[in-house]
Coordinates of C-alpha atoms in Angstrom, one line a residue:
M248 CA -1.5 -13.2 -4.9
Q249 CA 0.5 -15.5 -7.2
K250 CA 3.0 -18.3 -6.8
D251 CA 6.5 -18.1 -8.3
N252 CA 9.0 -20.8 -7.4
E253 CA 7.1 -21.6 -4.2
S254 CA 7.2 -18.1 -3.0
A255 CA 4.1 -15.9 -2.8
F256 CA 4.1 -12.4 -4.3
I257 CA 1.8 -9.6 -5.1
V258 CA 2.0 -7.7 -8.4
Y259 CA 0.5 -4.2 -8.8
G260 CA 1.5 -2.6 -12.2
A261 CA 5.3 -2.3 -12.2
I262 CA 5.5 -3.1 -8.4
K263 CA 6.2 -6.6 -7.2
V264 CA 6.2 -7.5 -3.5
T265 CA 7.8 -10.8 -2.5
L266 CA 6.1 -11.8 0.7
A267 CA 8.6 -14.4 2.0
T268 CA 11.5 -12.0 1.8
H269 CA 9.7 -8.7 2.4
M270 CA 11.4 -7.4 -0.8
V271 CA 9.7 -4.7 -3.0
F272 CA 10.7 -4.2 -6.6
L273 CA 9.8 -1.4 -9.0
H274 CA 10.5 -2.2 -12.7
G275 CA 12.6 -5.2 -11.4
K276 CA 14.8 -3.0 -9.2
P277 CA 14.7 -3.3 -5.5
V278 CA 13.2 -0.5 -3.5
H279 CA 13.9 -0.1 0.2
L280 CA 10.8 0.4 2.3
A281 CA 10.9 0.9 6.1
K282 CA 9.2 -1.8 8.1
M283 CA 5.9 0.2 8.5
E284 CA 5.9 1.4 4.9
Y285 CA 6.1 -2.2 3.8
R286 CA 3.3 -3.2 6.2
L287 CA 1.2 -0.3 5.0
L288 CA 1.8 -1.2 1.3
C289 CA 0.8 -4.8 1.8
Y290 CA -2.4 -3.6 3.6
L291 CA -3.3 -1.3 0.8
L292 CA -2.6 -4.0 -1.8
Q293 CA -4.8 -6.5 0.2
Y294 CA -7.7 -4.0 0.2
Q295 CA -7.2 -2.3 -3.2
G296 CA -10.3 -0.7 -4.5
R297 CA -11.7 0.0 -1.1
V298 CA -11.7 3.2 0.8
L299 CA -9.7 2.8 4.0
S300 CA -10.0 5.3 6.8
R301 CA -7.0 6.6 8.6
Q302 CA -8.5 5.1 11.8
Q303 CA -8.7 1.6 10.1
I304 CA -5.2 1.9 8.9
L305 CA -3.8 2.9 12.3
S306 CA -5.7 0.1 14.0
E307 CA -4.8 -2.6 11.5
V308 CA -1.2 -1.7 10.5
W309 CA 0.1 0.0 13.6
N310 CA -2.2 -1.6 16.2
F311 CA -2.9 1.9 17.6
P312 CA -6.2 2.8 19.1
S313 CA -8.5 4.0 16.3
D314 CA -9.2 7.3 18.1
L315 CA -5.6 8.4 18.2
K316 CA -5.0 11.7 16.4
T317 CA -1.7 11.5 14.4
R318 CA -0.3 12.3 11.0
T319 CA 1.7 9.0 10.9
V320 CA -0.5 7.5 8.2
D321 CA -0.3 10.6 6.0
I322 CA 3.5 10.7 6.3
H323 CA 3.9 7.0 5.4
I324 CA 1.6 7.3 2.5
C325 CA 3.7 10.3 1.2
N326 CA 6.9 8.2 1.5
I327 CA 5.3 5.2 -0.4
R328 CA 4.1 7.5 -3.1
K329 CA 7.6 9.0 -3.5
K330 CA 9.4 5.7 -3.5
L331 CA 7.1 3.8 -5.8
G332 CA 5.3 6.5 -7.8
L333 CA 1.9 5.2 -6.9
D334 CA -0.4 7.4 -8.9
G335 CA -3.2 4.9 -8.2
L336 CA -3.1 5.7 -4.4
K337 CA -5.8 8.3 -4.0
T338 CA -6.6 10.5 -1.0
V339 CA -10.3 10.4 -0.1
V340 CA -10.7 13.8 1.5
G341 CA -12.0 13.7 5.1
I342 CA -11.9 9.9 5.2
G343 CA -8.6 8.2 4.2
Y344 CA -7.0 6.5 1.2
R345 CA -7.9 4.2 -1.6
L346 CA -5.6 2.2 -3.9
Q347 CA -7.2 1.8 -7.2
S348 CA -7.4 -1.7 -8.6
P349 CA -5.4 -2.1 -11.9
S350 CA -8.7 -2.6 -13.8
E351 CA -9.9 0.8 -12.6
K352 CA -6.7 2.5 -13.7
E353 CA -7.1 1.0 -17.2
E354 CA -10.7 2.3 -17.4
V355 CA -9.6 5.8 -16.4
Q356 CA -6.9 5.9 -19.1
Q357 CA -9.3 4.9 -21.9

């Protein structure tokens, strides 16, 4: 997290999330995310590099019981990928999702 004119923001590649205003920018242009898409994106950014189970995400982002069977997480992940082109957001089959850290993405490209 960085400070810019007294407002906290998160930068991930071409994506910038301004926390105070809940605004998301891709290449400097605003991108509209639904409330839960925004919360999910922030959660993924906070724990980038870690594998997060669907149950963890449901519990932490939606405050749903972790044993609930739903495709909500998968649908929101799909929407975020489409809107932001997040190629670093990987599916971990049978477990959940993992947002690669920027340094991992650079290592893969080399």
